[in-house]
Amino acid sequence: MVSAGTLIWISLRPLLRLVMCVSCGYAITKADIFPRVAAQGAGQIALNITIPCLMFSKMVPAFTSDNIGALGPLLLICVIYQALGVGIAWLTKQLFWVPHRFRYGILVAGGWANYGDIPTAVIMSITGAAPFNGESDQNLSVAYISVFILYYMITFFPMGGNKVIAWDFKGPDVEPEEVRESVRLRRQFIFRGWPRAVRQKLRKARSKMDAENQVDEKIPNEATLTIDDRNDIHHRPCHGRHVSFCDEASTAVPTDVDFTSAPSTEKLHSPSPSQTATQTIPYDGSCSRPLTPIAEDRLPSPSPMRRRRQKFSITARGVLKSLLTPASITILISFPIALIKPLKALFVEVDGYYMPSAPDGEPPLAFVIDFAEFMGAASVPLGLICLGSALARLNVPRSQWPHLPLGAIFSLAIGRMLLMPVLGVLVCGGLVNAGVISRDDKVLRFVCIFFSCLPTATTQVFVTQVYSGTGSAEHLSAFLIPQYILMFLSMTALSAYTLQMLF
């Protein structure tokens, strides 16, 4: 049994290293020696080179046919956490006023967390030391993290999560006073109006039922109608006209039609035989000629099926283009290599399978794993430096503080960083009791619980700057800063509690 002080130190030490790396990026950005162009270049290196190398070097040795079944629970956790985050953001939007140009961005901020550098840095540090099993558990934890990264990449880019941010900048702007008033009325209805509305609806329903009962009492029974009344109705005449076209004079005579007798044969004739559509023209064979269709200049419009096919083709190309990134391709390739023993034996040693070795005694392609490990080692520090640079560029002028949506800002921060960890522990505990998550796989349980305590991804800052048209993301900045401040407290507490629960 590990003491409480030891657990707290084990949980806190990775965060101290994280803070130091982030502070370096923050400091060089504020000193104006790490400009935006350099930060973007470093981000491209991390995204397209170092992260794919890190994923490949950890996934190939870690995944086996015994633990590949963890993919299902991991994807389920991804979906649950995203739904919970979007739900918290939606409730925040309903109860507190949110700037009009951030009405959809807050949903993205709640649903897509930072699944990259922060969890990788902290989880690798914790699982690489006691009470875990060192390097083997560290590799396995990174392999599990890769599922979260792949899910993030697929849902945010190919499936259109980033497009939701663009909806904020469509249509005319709305003044904050109008948004505040609409939210105030909605909140008033939620807490006060709906009981009154329910009572009014019940009152109207009762009055309507009483009125219907009174009407039913006044309507005579159909059985009281006498046969004479039915005969009078039956013999009651109605006026009608019978129309025909012939050579007689044109007349229009109203007739009394009796339902018990044959109808009248009086007719309505055409005014003139020469004006009727049924006039016959003598056939003259010498004047006859074949009818030829006249070609129209207009091109035929494409069929609905063809339009749908074209639209689907354009959408499919966009999805494939977004999906075929170096990181996602590497993750998808790593799964079959890790599971197929002849392929895996080319890179690492596999128990029970013989593969001719290189002159140094290592597998033939072991140098590929060496290269991936060497490049992947730069992934976490480079990503954290870019994170610090991004945080340094978040600007919330002091003059705007009184006008910020403080209720929504702190509600989302508390929901993501304090409420979500509690829900994550409950969800993972329920899945363990249900047998979905293996009770013996402590690395899997730790990773699943830890991912419930992550702030909003800084990727949203760059996407918002692109869609805003002005290159700014002032609303998002105010929502991110409290989350990253609370992260250190909640992440330390959650890690210590999870380690105490597992060991």
Short mmCIF file of C-alpha atoms in Angstrom, two decimals:
data_model
loop_
_atom_site.label_atom_id
_atom_site.label_comp_id
_atom_site.label_asym_id
_atom_site.label_seq_id
_atom_site.Cartn_x
_atom_site.Cartn_y
_atom_site.Cartn_z
CA MET A 1 0.00 0.00 0.00
CA VAL A 2 1.52 3.29 -1.15
CA SER A 3 1.31 6.20 1.28
CA ALA A 4 -0.75 9.28 0.48
CA GLY A 5 2.31 11.54 0.37
CA THR A 6 4.01 9.25 -2.13
CA LEU A 7 0.93 9.17 -4.33
CA ILE A 8 0.67 12.95 -4.33
CA TRP A 9 4.34 13.32 -5.23
CA ILE A 10 4.08 10.73 -8.01
CA SER A 11 1.10 12.63 -9.40
CA LEU A 12 2.65 16.06 -9.00
CA ARG A 13 6.11 15.41 -10.43
CA PRO A 14 5.00 14.97 -14.07
CA LEU A 15 3.01 18.18 -13.83
CA LEU A 16 6.05 20.07 -12.60
CA ARG A 17 7.98 18.94 -15.66
CA LEU A 18 5.03 19.88 -17.83
CA VAL A 19 4.87 23.35 -16.30
CA MET A 20 8.58 23.91 -16.90
CA CYS A 21 8.30 22.94 -20.58
CA VAL A 22 5.21 25.11 -21.09
CA SER A 23 6.91 27.99 -19.29
CA CYS A 24 9.85 27.82 -21.71
CA GLY A 25 7.52 28.23 -24.67
CA TYR A 26 5.65 31.00 -22.89
CA ALA A 27 8.85 32.88 -22.00
CA ILE A 28 10.48 32.81 -25.43
CA THR A 29 7.21 33.92 -27.01
CA LYS A 30 6.83 36.87 -24.64
CA ALA A 31 10.49 37.74 -25.26
CA ASP A 32 9.66 37.93 -28.98
CA ILE A 33 12.30 35.36 -29.96
CA PHE A 34 9.77 32.68 -30.96
CA PRO A 35 7.57 34.39 -33.56
CA ARG A 36 4.30 33.04 -34.85
CA VAL A 37 5.87 31.67 -38.03
CA ALA A 38 8.44 29.72 -36.03
CA ALA A 39 5.71 28.34 -33.73
CA GLN A 40 3.67 27.23 -36.73
CA GLY A 41 6.73 25.49 -38.18
CA ALA A 42 7.41 23.73 -34.89
CA GLY A 43 3.79 22.67 -34.72
CA GLN A 44 3.99 21.17 -38.22
CA ILE A 45 7.13 19.26 -37.24
CA ALA A 46 5.43 17.88 -34.14
CA LEU A 47 2.22 16.98 -35.95
CA ASN A 48 3.73 15.42 -39.07
CA ILE A 49 7.05 13.93 -37.86
CA THR A 50 7.57 13.51 -34.14
CA ILE A 51 4.05 12.42 -33.09
CA PRO A 52 3.79 9.73 -35.84
CA CYS A 53 7.24 8.45 -34.83
CA LEU A 54 6.21 8.33 -31.16
CA MET A 55 3.01 6.45 -31.95
CA PHE A 56 4.77 3.89 -34.16
CA SER A 57 7.58 3.25 -31.68
CA LYS A 58 5.11 2.58 -28.86
CA MET A 59 2.23 0.85 -30.62
CA VAL A 60 4.17 -1.85 -32.47
CA PRO A 61 5.80 -3.37 -29.35
CA ALA A 62 2.80 -2.82 -27.06
CA PHE A 63 -0.24 -4.13 -28.90
CA THR A 64 -0.76 -7.87 -28.99
CA SER A 65 -3.65 -10.20 -29.68
CA ASP A 66 -4.23 -10.34 -25.91
CA ASN A 67 -4.82 -6.61 -25.33
CA ILE A 68 -6.22 -5.55 -28.71
CA GLY A 69 -9.68 -6.07 -27.20
CA ALA A 70 -9.14 -2.80 -25.32
CA LEU A 71 -9.91 -0.89 -28.53
CA GLY A 72 -13.64 -1.27 -28.00
CA PRO A 73 -13.72 0.13 -24.44
CA LEU A 74 -11.36 2.94 -25.45
CA LEU A 75 -13.60 4.04 -28.33
CA LEU A 76 -16.63 3.79 -26.04
CA ILE A 77 -14.89 6.03 -23.49
CA CYS A 78 -14.08 8.51 -26.26
CA VAL A 79 -17.73 8.74 -27.28
CA ILE A 80 -19.00 9.02 -23.69
CA TYR A 81 -16.52 11.75 -22.74
CA GLN A 82 -17.28 13.74 -25.86
CA ALA A 83 -21.02 13.48 -25.24
CA LEU A 84 -20.58 14.54 -21.60
CA GLY A 85 -18.41 17.49 -22.62
CA VAL A 86 -20.87 18.69 -25.25
CA GLY A 87 -23.70 18.28 -22.72
CA ILE A 88 -21.89 20.40 -20.13
CA ALA A 89 -21.18 23.08 -22.74
CA TRP A 90 -24.82 23.04 -23.92
CA LEU A 91 -26.12 23.46 -20.36
CA THR A 92 -23.68 26.32 -19.84
CA LYS A 93 -24.98 27.95 -23.00
CA GLN A 94 -28.58 27.61 -21.82
CA LEU A 95 -28.00 29.08 -18.36
CA PHE A 96 -25.37 31.76 -19.00
CA TRP A 97 -24.92 34.23 -21.80
CA VAL A 98 -22.27 33.37 -24.39
CA PRO A 99 -21.04 35.81 -27.07
CA HIS A 100 -22.90 35.42 -30.33
CA ARG A 101 -19.66 34.69 -32.18
CA PHE A 102 -18.93 31.84 -29.77
CA ARG A 103 -22.35 30.21 -29.59
CA TYR A 104 -21.15 27.06 -31.42
CA GLY A 105 -17.51 27.32 -30.44
CA ILE A 106 -18.42 26.61 -26.83
CA LEU A 107 -19.83 23.23 -27.90
CA VAL A 108 -16.53 22.40 -29.59
CA ALA A 109 -14.65 23.61 -26.51
CA GLY A 110 -16.68 21.18 -24.42
CA GLY A 111 -16.50 18.19 -26.77
CA TRP A 112 -12.88 18.17 -27.99
CA ALA A 113 -10.22 18.12 -25.26
CA ASN A 114 -6.43 18.24 -25.48
CA TYR A 115 -5.71 14.61 -26.39
CA GLY A 116 -2.10 15.19 -27.48
CA ASP A 117 0.89 16.49 -25.58
CA ILE A 118 -0.52 16.92 -22.06
CA PRO A 119 -1.83 13.37 -21.44
CA THR A 120 1.14 11.85 -23.26
CA ALA A 121 3.63 13.73 -21.08
CA VAL A 122 1.90 12.98 -17.77
CA ILE A 123 0.87 9.38 -18.44
CA MET A 124 4.30 8.38 -19.83
CA SER A 125 5.94 9.75 -16.70
CA ILE A 126 3.56 8.03 -14.25
CA THR A 127 3.38 4.64 -15.99
CA GLY A 128 7.15 4.54 -16.58
CA ALA A 129 7.88 4.31 -12.85
CA ALA A 130 6.62 2.48 -9.77
CA PRO A 131 4.01 1.32 -8.94
CA PHE A 132 3.65 0.46 -12.65
CA ASN A 133 5.90 -1.98 -14.49
CA GLY A 134 8.26 0.46 -16.12
CA GLU A 135 8.84 0.53 -19.87
CA SER A 136 6.32 -2.16 -20.79
CA ASP A 137 3.44 -0.31 -19.13
CA GLN A 138 4.73 2.96 -20.56
CA ASN A 139 4.60 1.58 -24.11
CA LEU A 140 1.17 0.15 -23.48
CA SER A 141 -0.13 3.45 -22.13
CA VAL A 142 1.06 5.33 -25.22
CA ALA A 143 -0.57 2.68 -27.40
CA TYR A 144 -3.85 3.31 -25.59
CA ILE A 145 -3.37 7.07 -25.96
CA SER A 146 -3.05 6.61 -29.72
CA VAL A 147 -6.70 5.49 -29.87
CA PHE A 148 -7.80 8.80 -28.32
CA ILE A 149 -5.59 10.74 -30.73
CA LEU A 150 -6.98 8.85 -33.72
CA TYR A 151 -10.55 9.45 -32.53
CA TYR A 152 -9.82 13.16 -32.12
CA MET A 153 -8.33 13.44 -35.59
CA ILE A 154 -11.21 11.61 -37.27
CA THR A 155 -14.01 13.46 -35.50
CA PHE A 156 -12.49 16.93 -35.59
CA PHE A 157 -11.35 17.06 -39.21
CA PRO A 158 -12.93 14.44 -41.53
CA MET A 159 -16.25 14.27 -39.69
CA GLY A 160 -16.61 18.06 -39.57
CA GLY A 161 -16.02 19.03 -35.96
CA ASN A 162 -13.95 21.98 -37.14
CA LYS A 163 -16.80 23.11 -39.40
CA VAL A 164 -18.95 23.75 -36.35
CA ILE A 165 -16.60 26.60 -35.44
CA ALA A 166 -17.30 28.23 -38.82
CA TRP A 167 -21.03 28.47 -37.96
CA ASP A 168 -20.19 31.16 -35.41
CA PHE A 169 -19.21 33.57 -38.15
CA LYS A 170 -22.25 33.17 -40.38
CA GLY A 171 -25.06 35.71 -40.38
CA PRO A 172 -25.24 39.17 -38.84
CA ASP A 173 -23.76 39.97 -35.47
CA VAL A 174 -25.97 40.24 -32.39
CA GLU A 175 -25.31 42.73 -29.61
CA PRO A 176 -24.35 41.26 -26.21
CA GLU A 177 -27.30 43.06 -24.57
CA GLU A 178 -29.74 41.15 -26.77
CA VAL A 179 -28.04 37.85 -26.00
CA ARG A 180 -28.10 38.62 -22.27
CA GLU A 181 -31.79 39.44 -22.39
CA SER A 182 -32.71 36.26 -24.26
CA VAL A 183 -30.69 34.17 -21.81
CA ARG A 184 -32.28 35.97 -18.85
CA LEU A 185 -35.76 35.16 -20.17
CA ARG A 186 -34.79 31.57 -20.84
CA ARG A 187 -33.33 31.18 -17.35
CA GLN A 188 -36.43 32.75 -15.85
CA PHE A 189 -38.59 30.29 -17.76
CA ILE A 190 -36.45 27.33 -16.70
CA PHE A 191 -36.55 28.13 -13.00
CA ARG A 192 -39.94 29.87 -12.70
CA GLY A 193 -41.94 29.72 -15.88
CA TRP A 194 -42.27 26.04 -16.59
CA PRO A 195 -44.30 25.16 -13.45
CA ARG A 196 -46.69 27.97 -14.31
CA ALA A 197 -46.88 26.80 -17.93
CA VAL A 198 -47.61 23.23 -16.80
CA ARG A 199 -50.42 24.44 -14.52
CA GLN A 200 -51.92 26.55 -17.31
CA LYS A 201 -51.77 23.65 -19.72
CA LEU A 202 -53.48 21.33 -17.24
CA ARG A 203 -56.14 23.98 -16.59
CA LYS A 204 -56.81 24.38 -20.31
CA ALA A 205 -57.01 20.62 -20.76
CA ARG A 206 -59.60 20.31 -17.96
CA SER A 207 -61.71 23.18 -19.35
CA LYS A 208 -61.59 21.65 -22.81
CA MET A 209 -62.76 18.29 -21.47
CA ASP A 210 -65.65 19.97 -19.63
CA ALA A 211 -66.72 21.83 -22.79
CA GLU A 212 -66.66 18.60 -24.81
CA ASN A 213 -68.82 16.86 -22.21
CA GLN A 214 -71.39 19.66 -22.37
CA VAL A 215 -71.52 19.48 -26.17
CA ASP A 216 -71.99 15.71 -26.06
CA GLU A 217 -75.01 16.14 -23.80
CA LYS A 218 -76.69 18.61 -26.22
CA ILE A 219 -76.26 16.50 -29.39
CA PRO A 220 -79.42 14.40 -30.03
CA ASN A 221 -79.08 10.74 -30.47
CA GLU A 222 -79.16 9.61 -34.09
CA ALA A 223 -81.64 6.91 -33.21
CA THR A 224 -84.31 9.55 -32.50
CA LEU A 225 -84.45 10.56 -36.15
CA THR A 226 -87.77 9.31 -37.60
CA ILE A 227 -88.18 7.52 -40.86
CA ASP A 228 -90.19 10.46 -42.24
CA ASP A 229 -87.27 12.78 -41.56
CA ARG A 230 -84.98 10.45 -43.45
CA ASN A 231 -87.48 10.28 -46.36
CA ASP A 232 -87.73 14.07 -46.49
CA ILE A 233 -83.98 14.27 -46.69
CA HIS A 234 -83.93 11.52 -49.29
CA HIS A 235 -86.47 13.22 -51.58
CA ARG A 236 -85.06 16.67 -51.20
CA PRO A 237 -84.15 17.91 -54.74
CA CYS A 238 -80.78 19.30 -55.72
CA HIS A 239 -79.81 21.32 -58.73
CA GLY A 240 -77.37 20.07 -61.31
CA ARG A 241 -76.27 20.43 -64.87
CA HIS A 242 -75.48 17.83 -67.48
CA VAL A 243 -72.92 19.02 -70.01
CA SER A 244 -72.32 17.70 -73.52
CA PHE A 245 -70.92 19.06 -76.77
CA CYS A 246 -72.86 18.55 -80.02
CA ASP A 247 -74.34 20.43 -83.02
CA GLU A 248 -77.41 21.75 -81.27
CA ALA A 249 -77.91 25.29 -79.92
CA SER A 250 -76.02 26.10 -76.78
CA THR A 251 -78.14 25.87 -73.65
CA ALA A 252 -77.53 25.67 -69.99
CA VAL A 253 -80.65 24.47 -68.16
CA PRO A 254 -80.75 23.86 -64.41
CA THR A 255 -82.48 20.62 -63.63
CA ASP A 256 -84.08 19.20 -60.55
CA VAL A 257 -82.44 15.86 -59.88
CA ASP A 258 -84.32 13.29 -57.84
CA PHE A 259 -82.17 10.62 -56.23
CA THR A 260 -84.99 8.14 -56.73
CA SER A 261 -85.37 8.70 -60.46
CA ALA A 262 -83.17 8.81 -63.56
CA PRO A 263 -81.23 12.00 -64.09
CA SER A 264 -82.32 14.54 -66.68
CA THR A 265 -80.75 14.49 -70.13
CA GLU A 266 -80.72 18.24 -70.68
CA LYS A 267 -77.39 19.35 -72.05
CA LEU A 268 -74.95 22.24 -72.23
CA HIS A 269 -73.80 22.59 -75.84
CA SER A 270 -70.75 24.18 -77.35
CA PRO A 271 -71.25 27.76 -78.61
CA SER A 272 -69.97 26.94 -82.08
CA PRO A 273 -68.66 23.85 -83.77
CA SER A 274 -65.68 25.79 -85.18
CA GLN A 275 -64.40 26.60 -81.69
CA THR A 276 -64.52 23.17 -80.13
CA ALA A 277 -61.48 21.03 -79.55
CA THR A 278 -63.35 18.04 -81.04
CA GLN A 279 -63.90 19.59 -84.47
CA THR A 280 -62.97 17.17 -87.30
CA ILE A 281 -60.87 18.29 -90.28
CA PRO A 282 -61.10 16.39 -93.60
CA TYR A 283 -58.04 14.28 -94.21
CA ASP A 284 -56.05 15.18 -97.28
CA GLY A 285 -53.22 12.80 -97.90
CA SER A 286 -51.44 15.22 -100.23
CA CYS A 287 -51.01 17.79 -97.48
CA SER A 288 -49.74 15.41 -94.88
CA ARG A 289 -46.09 15.50 -93.82
CA PRO A 290 -44.25 13.92 -90.97
CA LEU A 291 -43.95 15.89 -87.75
CA THR A 292 -40.36 16.58 -86.73
CA PRO A 293 -39.42 17.60 -83.17
CA ILE A 294 -37.83 21.00 -82.69
CA ALA A 295 -34.51 20.88 -80.88
CA GLU A 296 -34.17 23.13 -77.85
CA ASP A 297 -31.06 25.09 -77.10
CA ARG A 298 -31.21 24.38 -73.33
CA LEU A 299 -29.02 21.62 -71.97
CA PRO A 300 -30.81 18.99 -69.89
CA SER A 301 -30.39 19.55 -66.16
CA PRO A 302 -28.56 16.78 -64.28
CA SER A 303 -30.74 14.22 -62.63
CA PRO A 304 -31.15 14.25 -58.83
CA MET A 305 -29.27 10.96 -58.62
CA ARG A 306 -26.33 12.44 -60.51
CA ARG A 307 -26.29 15.54 -58.30
CA ARG A 308 -26.30 13.38 -55.18
CA ARG A 309 -23.48 11.28 -56.60
CA GLN A 310 -21.40 14.36 -57.35
CA LYS A 311 -22.02 15.79 -53.88
CA PHE A 312 -21.10 12.48 -52.26
CA SER A 313 -17.92 12.29 -54.35
CA ILE A 314 -16.83 15.78 -53.27
CA THR A 315 -17.57 15.00 -49.61
CA ALA A 316 -15.73 11.67 -49.78
CA ARG A 317 -12.65 13.29 -51.28
CA GLY A 318 -12.63 15.91 -48.51
CA VAL A 319 -12.96 13.24 -45.82
CA LEU A 320 -10.14 11.14 -47.27
CA LYS A 321 -7.91 14.18 -47.64
CA SER A 322 -8.49 15.11 -44.00
CA LEU A 323 -8.01 11.53 -42.82
CA LEU A 324 -4.81 10.82 -44.71
CA THR A 325 -2.49 12.75 -42.40
CA PRO A 326 0.88 11.33 -41.30
CA ALA A 327 -0.30 10.75 -37.73
CA SER A 328 -3.52 8.93 -38.63
CA ILE A 329 -1.84 6.89 -41.38
CA THR A 330 0.90 5.83 -38.95
CA ILE A 331 -1.64 4.77 -36.32
CA LEU A 332 -3.68 2.78 -38.85
CA ILE A 333 -0.55 1.06 -40.20
CA SER A 334 0.74 0.26 -36.72
CA PHE A 335 -2.28 -1.88 -35.82
CA PRO A 336 -1.77 -4.64 -38.44
CA ILE A 337 2.01 -4.59 -37.92
CA ALA A 338 1.52 -5.09 -34.17
CA LEU A 339 -1.00 -7.90 -34.60
CA ILE A 340 0.51 -9.91 -37.48
CA LYS A 341 3.46 -11.83 -36.03
CA PRO A 342 5.57 -12.12 -39.23
CA LEU A 343 5.35 -8.34 -39.70
CA LYS A 344 5.93 -7.56 -36.05
CA ALA A 345 8.97 -9.84 -35.93
CA LEU A 346 10.63 -7.66 -38.56
CA PHE A 347 10.77 -4.77 -36.09
CA VAL A 348 10.87 -6.28 -32.59
CA GLU A 349 11.46 -9.69 -31.08
CA VAL A 350 8.32 -11.84 -30.84
CA ASP A 351 8.08 -14.78 -28.45
CA GLY A 352 7.42 -18.06 -30.24
CA TYR A 353 8.24 -16.82 -33.75
CA TYR A 354 11.59 -17.11 -35.49
CA MET A 355 12.84 -14.34 -37.76
CA PRO A 356 16.34 -14.23 -39.25
CA SER A 357 18.24 -11.44 -37.54
CA ALA A 358 20.54 -8.72 -38.77
CA PRO A 359 24.33 -9.00 -38.26
CA ASP A 360 24.02 -7.33 -34.85
CA GLY A 361 21.50 -9.91 -33.68
CA GLU A 362 18.53 -7.55 -33.80
CA PRO A 363 15.44 -7.98 -36.02
CA PRO A 364 15.98 -6.93 -39.65
CA LEU A 365 14.05 -3.65 -39.35
CA ALA A 366 14.95 -2.82 -35.77
CA PHE A 367 16.70 0.32 -37.00
CA VAL A 368 13.25 1.69 -38.01
CA ILE A 369 12.08 1.36 -34.41
CA ASP A 370 15.32 3.02 -33.24
CA PHE A 371 14.70 5.95 -35.59
CA ALA A 372 11.05 6.24 -34.46
CA GLU A 373 12.05 6.21 -30.79
CA PHE A 374 14.76 8.81 -31.37
CA MET A 375 12.45 11.20 -33.25
CA GLY A 376 9.46 10.45 -31.04
CA ALA A 377 11.38 11.52 -27.95
CA ALA A 378 11.19 15.10 -29.22
CA SER A 379 7.42 14.97 -29.59
CA VAL A 380 6.37 15.75 -26.02
CA PRO A 381 8.77 18.63 -25.23
CA LEU A 382 8.23 20.21 -28.66
CA GLY A 383 4.46 19.97 -28.26
CA LEU A 384 4.59 21.51 -24.79
CA ILE A 385 6.73 24.40 -26.03
CA CYS A 386 4.16 25.05 -28.76
CA LEU A 387 1.43 24.90 -26.11
CA GLY A 388 3.22 27.52 -24.03
CA SER A 389 3.60 29.70 -27.10
CA ALA A 390 -0.09 29.40 -27.86
CA LEU A 391 -1.02 30.33 -24.28
CA ALA A 392 1.32 33.33 -24.43
CA ARG A 393 -0.57 34.65 -27.46
CA LEU A 394 -3.95 34.42 -25.75
CA ASN A 395 -4.84 38.02 -25.11
CA VAL A 396 -7.69 39.21 -22.92
CA PRO A 397 -7.36 42.98 -22.44
CA ARG A 398 -7.85 44.15 -18.87
CA SER A 399 -10.43 46.69 -20.03
CA GLN A 400 -12.66 43.85 -21.29
CA TRP A 401 -12.72 41.89 -18.04
CA PRO A 402 -15.94 43.50 -16.72
CA HIS A 403 -17.66 42.68 -20.04
CA LEU A 404 -16.62 39.04 -20.21
CA PRO A 405 -19.21 36.23 -19.86
CA LEU A 406 -17.81 35.23 -16.48
CA GLY A 407 -20.70 32.91 -15.67
CA ALA A 408 -20.15 30.84 -18.81
CA ILE A 409 -16.34 30.95 -18.49
CA PHE A 410 -16.22 29.59 -14.94
CA SER A 411 -19.14 27.23 -15.50
CA LEU A 412 -17.37 25.55 -18.42
CA ALA A 413 -14.06 25.46 -16.54
CA ILE A 414 -15.66 23.90 -13.45
CA GLY A 415 -17.66 21.49 -15.58
CA ARG A 416 -14.67 20.30 -17.59
CA MET A 417 -12.00 20.28 -14.88
CA LEU A 418 -13.96 19.40 -11.72
CA LEU A 419 -17.24 17.75 -12.71
CA MET A 420 -15.92 15.67 -15.63
CA PRO A 421 -13.30 13.84 -13.50
CA VAL A 422 -16.02 12.79 -11.06
CA LEU A 423 -18.17 11.55 -13.91
CA GLY A 424 -15.15 9.82 -15.46
CA VAL A 425 -14.46 7.87 -12.28
CA LEU A 426 -18.12 6.82 -12.07
CA VAL A 427 -18.32 5.85 -15.75
CA CYS A 428 -15.11 3.82 -15.67
CA GLY A 429 -16.15 2.15 -12.42
CA GLY A 430 -19.47 1.18 -13.96
CA LEU A 431 -17.77 -0.22 -17.08
CA VAL A 432 -15.39 -2.23 -14.89
CA ASN A 433 -18.28 -3.68 -12.89
CA ALA A 434 -20.11 -4.46 -16.14
CA GLY A 435 -17.07 -6.32 -17.47
CA VAL A 436 -16.48 -3.95 -20.40
CA ILE A 437 -13.11 -2.82 -19.00
CA SER A 438 -10.84 -5.51 -17.58
CA ARG A 439 -10.33 -5.12 -13.85
CA ASP A 440 -6.80 -6.51 -14.15
CA ASP A 441 -5.67 -4.04 -16.84
CA LYS A 442 -4.60 -1.23 -14.55
CA VAL A 443 -2.95 0.75 -17.34
CA LEU A 444 -6.20 0.81 -19.28
CA ARG A 445 -8.19 1.89 -16.23
CA PHE A 446 -5.70 4.65 -15.41
CA VAL A 447 -5.67 5.97 -18.99
CA CYS A 448 -9.48 5.96 -19.25
CA ILE A 449 -9.92 7.85 -15.98
CA PHE A 450 -7.12 10.31 -16.69
CA PHE A 451 -8.63 11.42 -20.02
CA SER A 452 -11.68 12.75 -18.19
CA CYS A 453 -9.57 15.58 -16.75
CA LEU A 454 -8.27 17.43 -19.80
CA PRO A 455 -8.80 21.07 -20.83
CA THR A 456 -9.99 22.27 -24.22
CA ALA A 457 -7.58 21.64 -27.08
CA THR A 458 -5.51 24.61 -28.21
CA THR A 459 -6.06 23.45 -31.79
CA GLN A 460 -9.36 25.28 -31.60
CA VAL A 461 -7.47 28.56 -31.28
CA PHE A 462 -5.83 28.14 -34.69
CA VAL A 463 -9.04 26.97 -36.36
CA THR A 464 -11.01 29.89 -34.88
CA GLN A 465 -8.40 32.34 -36.12
CA VAL A 466 -8.79 30.94 -39.63
CA TYR A 467 -12.60 31.07 -39.71
CA SER A 468 -12.97 34.42 -37.95
CA GLY A 469 -11.60 36.34 -40.93
CA THR A 470 -9.77 38.72 -38.59
CA GLY A 471 -7.18 36.28 -37.24
CA SER A 472 -8.41 36.67 -33.68
CA ALA A 473 -9.89 34.31 -31.12
CA GLU A 474 -10.62 36.69 -28.27
CA HIS A 475 -13.69 34.84 -26.97
CA LEU A 476 -11.94 31.46 -26.85
CA SER A 477 -8.93 32.89 -25.00
CA ALA A 478 -11.03 33.85 -21.99
CA PHE A 479 -12.49 30.33 -21.83
CA LEU A 480 -9.13 28.53 -22.05
CA ILE A 481 -7.10 30.30 -19.36
CA PRO A 482 -9.18 29.21 -16.30
CA GLN A 483 -9.22 25.61 -17.53
CA TYR A 484 -5.44 25.41 -17.75
CA ILE A 485 -5.12 26.98 -14.30
CA LEU A 486 -7.53 24.48 -12.73
CA MET A 487 -5.84 21.63 -14.62
CA PHE A 488 -2.89 21.42 -12.23
CA LEU A 489 -5.11 21.06 -9.16
CA SER A 490 -7.64 18.64 -10.60
CA MET A 491 -5.10 16.53 -12.51
CA THR A 492 -2.95 16.02 -9.42
CA ALA A 493 -5.92 15.07 -7.27
CA LEU A 494 -7.37 12.72 -9.89
CA SER A 495 -4.05 10.97 -10.51
CA ALA A 496 -3.44 10.45 -6.80
CA TYR A 497 -6.97 9.11 -6.26
CA THR A 498 -6.73 6.76 -9.25
CA LEU A 499 -3.36 5.36 -8.13
CA GLN A 500 -4.72 4.82 -4.63
CA MET A 501 -7.75 3.02 -6.10
CA LEU A 502 -5.66 0.80 -8.40
CA PHE A 503 -2.83 -0.07 -6.00
#
